[in-house]
Amino acid sequence: MTSYNDNPLKDNPFIRIQKKYDQFHKKEKDIADYILKEADQMIYQSVKETALKCGVAESSIVRFCKAIGYSGYSELKTEVAKEAVSIQYQQEILKAENSDSFPEQLGQIFSSTVMLLDQARLQMDYDQIIRTADLILKSRLLLIYGNIYSGQSGFIFSERMKSINVPTFIAWDHISMKQISIMASTDCAAIFLSHSGASKDTLENASLAKSRGAAIIVLTPAPQSPLARLADILITIPSVDVSIFKDYYPVETAFSLILTAIYTAASRQRRHDNSESTEKFETEVINDAFEFPEM
């Protein structure tokens, strides 16, 4: 059993519950106690199962969710899951840092990376992913920016987008960033991958691309950063990182997951468009073939 009462993050479901706890009546306190103490179980339960565990009606669970500012049980469970995964991730990292065993460290690295990916999945806004893919497909050119490690994720994404006929250029150092930024225009989309959202080169080139009319898409774990403020579309990724091993940053896997989601959405849309175009072409050919001149 994991307790989440001391989570320091602001405006998460645990903090909301704690702030209103003294105002709750008995049934609400029973629900609150269960969520605070058994969050790692609750995130896998239906509203019916949670109601049974708390000894209350399902309607009481729904009212409780609304009382702390959520639309219903589904939204509350999603937010609880995000925080639960984040805390478990922090605990795994702490174990790895305090261990002298290489196999144990490696095992913790693997498990913490899986948790980070799970958090990225829970945070993913599918409508936003589809909007991003649509924006890219409507653009004449896609520019991708990423420094060193995030650039590796960007390179794979670039090759995938090229495979569905999206013209793409990628930059991962200050020289190549300047070279592709001058290509930006009103019919371009520019994706920036950044850990801090505050590096000088990235900010300068994002500002330049935006001033030239490009649509700015930002992937970062820093939603309050200067780079995030330049975004037309901001996709926030999990913010926890690790540096147990030099040059290993599991947050890059979160970048890769989001980029893969964007590529998948774009690829599906491209296939749909191609299918419609092919069907239209075939219809026109058939109509032309069977169109006889009037006698």
XYZ file of C-alpha atoms in Angstrom:
295
model
C 0.000 0.000 0.000
C 1.366 3.412 -0.985
C 0.326 6.639 0.719
C 0.103 9.763 -1.418
C -0.784 12.190 1.366
C 2.564 13.989 1.237
C 2.737 14.581 -2.499
C 4.173 18.124 -2.813
C 2.708 18.838 -6.256
C 0.133 21.614 -6.390
C -3.439 21.238 -7.581
C -3.376 17.496 -7.933
C -6.335 15.394 -6.716
C -4.621 14.540 -3.422
C -4.068 18.203 -2.564
C -7.650 19.036 -3.542
C -8.943 16.308 -1.234
C -6.766 17.456 1.660
C -7.870 21.082 1.289
C -11.562 20.165 1.486
C -11.265 17.222 3.872
C -12.607 19.040 6.958
C -15.704 20.084 4.991
C -16.609 16.526 3.978
C -19.392 14.561 5.674
C -18.757 10.977 6.797
C -19.345 9.224 3.450
C -17.167 11.746 1.639
C -14.401 11.239 4.209
C -14.638 7.475 3.669
C -14.146 8.031 -0.067
C -11.329 10.513 0.528
C -9.522 8.150 2.915
C -9.734 5.300 0.436
C -8.348 7.371 -2.457
C -5.508 8.803 -0.365
C -4.470 5.398 0.987
C -5.290 3.071 -1.914
C -4.721 5.209 -5.001
C -2.547 2.545 -6.610
C -5.542 0.173 -6.453
C -8.258 2.707 -7.271
C -6.748 3.622 -10.655
C -7.537 0.117 -11.935
C -11.106 0.003 -10.606
C -14.468 0.888 -12.098
C -16.724 3.340 -10.290
C -18.768 0.353 -9.096
C -15.706 -1.360 -7.611
C -14.538 1.804 -5.856
C -18.028 2.390 -4.471
C -18.045 -1.148 -3.033
C -14.628 -0.630 -1.447
C -15.823 2.616 0.149
C -19.191 1.206 1.205
C -21.147 3.898 -0.637
C -23.397 4.203 -3.684
C -21.933 4.892 -7.131
C -23.769 8.221 -7.173
C -21.866 9.218 -4.021
C -18.570 8.630 -5.829
C -19.686 10.813 -8.739
C -20.833 13.602 -6.396
C -17.505 13.410 -4.567
C -15.623 13.814 -7.859
C -17.632 16.914 -8.711
C -17.155 18.302 -5.209
C -13.387 18.446 -5.754
C -13.643 19.937 -9.224
C -13.739 16.986 -11.631
C -16.421 16.178 -14.190
C -16.796 12.614 -12.957
C -15.063 9.422 -11.887
C -13.229 8.917 -15.173
C -11.483 12.296 -14.984
C -10.614 11.848 -11.301
C -9.180 8.376 -11.942
C -7.041 9.699 -14.802
C -5.635 12.509 -12.642
C -4.984 10.149 -9.727
C -3.214 7.749 -12.094
C -0.926 10.513 -13.355
C 0.149 11.409 -9.831
C 0.444 7.794 -8.694
C 2.708 6.908 -11.614
C 4.818 10.023 -11.009
C 5.353 9.168 -7.336
C 6.152 5.531 -8.098
C 8.645 6.758 -10.691
C 10.379 8.957 -8.118
C 10.575 6.022 -5.719
C 12.134 3.767 -8.365
C 14.762 6.395 -9.165
C 15.625 6.767 -5.469
C 16.105 2.997 -5.158
C 18.419 2.938 -8.169
C 20.491 5.873 -6.923
C 21.017 4.198 -3.535
C 21.978 0.804 -4.947
C 25.542 -0.435 -5.549
C 24.379 -3.406 -7.624
C 24.606 -2.883 -11.385
C 21.858 -5.456 -12.198
C 19.596 -3.833 -9.597
C 20.314 -0.356 -10.950
C 19.631 -1.524 -14.485
C 16.397 -3.198 -13.421
C 15.238 -0.015 -11.719
C 16.138 1.999 -14.810
C 13.993 -0.275 -16.974
C 11.029 -0.221 -14.596
C 11.206 3.543 -14.094
C 11.319 4.067 -17.858
C 8.184 1.959 -18.240
C 6.499 4.095 -15.578
C 7.523 7.263 -17.392
C 6.021 5.955 -20.622
C 2.846 5.043 -18.766
C 2.644 8.574 -17.409
C 3.123 9.978 -20.920
C 0.312 7.748 -22.162
C -2.011 8.902 -19.385
C -1.238 12.554 -20.109
C -1.731 12.220 -23.846
C -4.471 14.388 -25.349
C -5.563 12.412 -28.412
C -7.506 15.305 -29.953
C -4.395 17.461 -29.650
C -2.291 14.762 -31.331
C -4.747 14.622 -34.241
C -4.766 18.436 -34.556
C -0.970 18.417 -34.635
C -0.903 15.750 -37.349
C -3.481 17.666 -39.415
C -1.453 20.870 -39.113
C 1.689 19.099 -40.317
C -0.081 17.475 -43.276
C -1.450 20.847 -44.380
C 2.024 22.416 -44.261
C 4.371 22.695 -47.223
C 7.385 21.888 -45.059
C 8.072 20.436 -41.604
C 11.056 21.728 -39.617
C 12.243 19.748 -36.576
C 14.540 21.102 -33.854
C 16.177 19.096 -31.068
C 19.473 19.407 -29.215
C 21.637 16.256 -29.262
C 19.563 13.620 -27.392
C 16.127 14.999 -28.215
C 17.485 15.399 -31.743
C 17.820 11.616 -31.953
C 14.087 11.257 -31.339
C 13.498 13.999 -33.880
C 15.623 12.239 -36.512
C 13.576 9.026 -36.311
C 10.373 11.076 -36.490
C 11.745 12.932 -39.513
C 12.445 9.696 -41.391
C 8.980 8.383 -40.595
C 7.304 11.558 -41.826
C 9.333 11.423 -45.036
C 7.995 7.902 -45.579
C 4.488 9.382 -45.907
C 5.725 12.135 -48.227
C 6.011 14.986 -45.734
C 8.980 17.212 -46.756
C 11.109 17.466 -43.619
C 14.326 19.075 -42.406
C 15.884 18.447 -38.991
C 18.453 20.370 -36.945
C 20.214 19.351 -33.719
C 22.912 22.001 -33.285
C 23.006 25.795 -33.415
C 24.418 25.912 -36.959
C 21.835 23.639 -38.572
C 19.088 25.356 -36.562
C 19.919 28.700 -38.162
C 20.152 27.081 -41.582
C 16.635 25.663 -41.490
C 15.037 28.596 -39.632
C 15.508 30.850 -42.652
C 13.340 28.364 -44.588
C 10.364 29.008 -42.296
C 7.280 30.643 -43.787
C 3.526 30.891 -43.302
C 2.983 27.471 -44.878
C 5.500 25.677 -42.632
C 5.205 23.836 -39.323
C 8.125 23.789 -36.868
C 8.444 21.253 -34.035
C 10.737 22.070 -31.105
C 11.823 19.310 -28.684
C 13.280 20.769 -25.498
C 13.993 19.595 -21.945
C 14.177 23.043 -20.366
C 12.333 25.202 -22.874
C 14.887 27.888 -22.113
C 18.063 27.228 -24.127
C 19.299 30.291 -25.989
C 19.682 28.706 -29.438
C 16.278 27.040 -29.303
C 14.526 30.244 -28.221
C 16.238 32.344 -30.881
C 15.280 29.960 -33.659
C 11.730 29.472 -32.393
C 11.301 33.252 -32.340
C 12.742 33.521 -35.852
C 10.519 30.755 -37.237
C 7.458 32.303 -35.598
C 8.313 35.779 -36.916
C 8.441 34.291 -40.414
C 4.922 32.915 -39.970
C 5.578 29.238 -39.197
C 3.209 27.356 -36.891
C 5.151 26.457 -33.730
C 4.666 23.054 -32.080
C 6.487 22.571 -28.764
C 7.130 19.318 -26.897
C 8.575 20.004 -23.445
C 8.284 19.018 -19.785
C 8.403 22.757 -18.950
C 4.947 24.198 -19.750
C 5.757 27.558 -18.114
C 9.009 28.044 -20.044
C 9.757 30.855 -22.538
C 9.640 28.325 -25.391
C 6.205 27.090 -24.322
C 4.884 30.650 -24.519
C 5.810 30.772 -28.216
C 3.821 27.628 -29.026
C 0.743 27.489 -31.211
C 0.394 23.893 -30.022
C 1.981 22.937 -26.684
C 2.361 19.252 -25.806
C 3.563 18.729 -22.236
C 5.484 15.540 -21.533
C 6.344 13.994 -18.120
C 8.815 16.168 -16.245
C 10.746 13.588 -14.206
C 14.214 12.731 -15.497
C 17.165 10.639 -14.349
C 20.927 10.888 -14.607
C 22.107 7.693 -12.886
C 24.017 6.712 -16.000
C 25.794 9.332 -18.060
C 24.004 10.267 -21.281
C 20.886 8.247 -20.414
C 17.681 10.248 -20.256
C 14.471 8.182 -20.198
C 12.450 11.325 -20.854
C 13.630 10.868 -24.450
C 11.400 7.808 -24.608
C 8.477 10.081 -23.751
C 9.469 12.369 -26.640
C 9.574 9.305 -28.893
C 6.166 8.095 -27.727
C 4.482 11.430 -28.473
C 6.225 11.745 -31.840
C 5.188 8.194 -32.718
C 1.593 9.092 -31.853
C 1.759 12.151 -34.138
C 3.250 10.075 -36.961
C 0.585 7.380 -36.531
C -2.214 9.958 -36.684
C -0.654 11.566 -39.772
C -0.125 8.204 -41.458
C -3.737 7.170 -40.849
C -4.996 10.470 -42.243
C -2.695 10.196 -45.254
C -3.978 6.696 -46.039
C -7.561 7.935 -45.720
C -6.890 10.862 -48.073
C -5.114 8.613 -50.577
C -7.986 6.135 -50.465
C -10.509 8.888 -51.199
C -8.338 10.246 -54.031
C -7.966 6.779 -55.556
C -11.702 6.145 -55.319
C -12.444 9.509 -56.942
C -9.926 8.813 -59.725
C -11.359 5.341 -60.386
C -14.886 6.765 -60.516
C -13.820 9.426 -63.021
C -12.050 6.834 -65.195
C -15.099 4.551 -65.189
C -17.446 7.436 -65.997
C -15.190 8.541 -68.850
C -14.907 4.989 -70.163
C -18.660 4.489 -70.311
C -19.577 7.954 -71.506
C -20.857 7.625 -75.062
C -21.426 10.538 -77.423
C -25.028 11.476 -78.065
C -26.421 10.141 -81.339
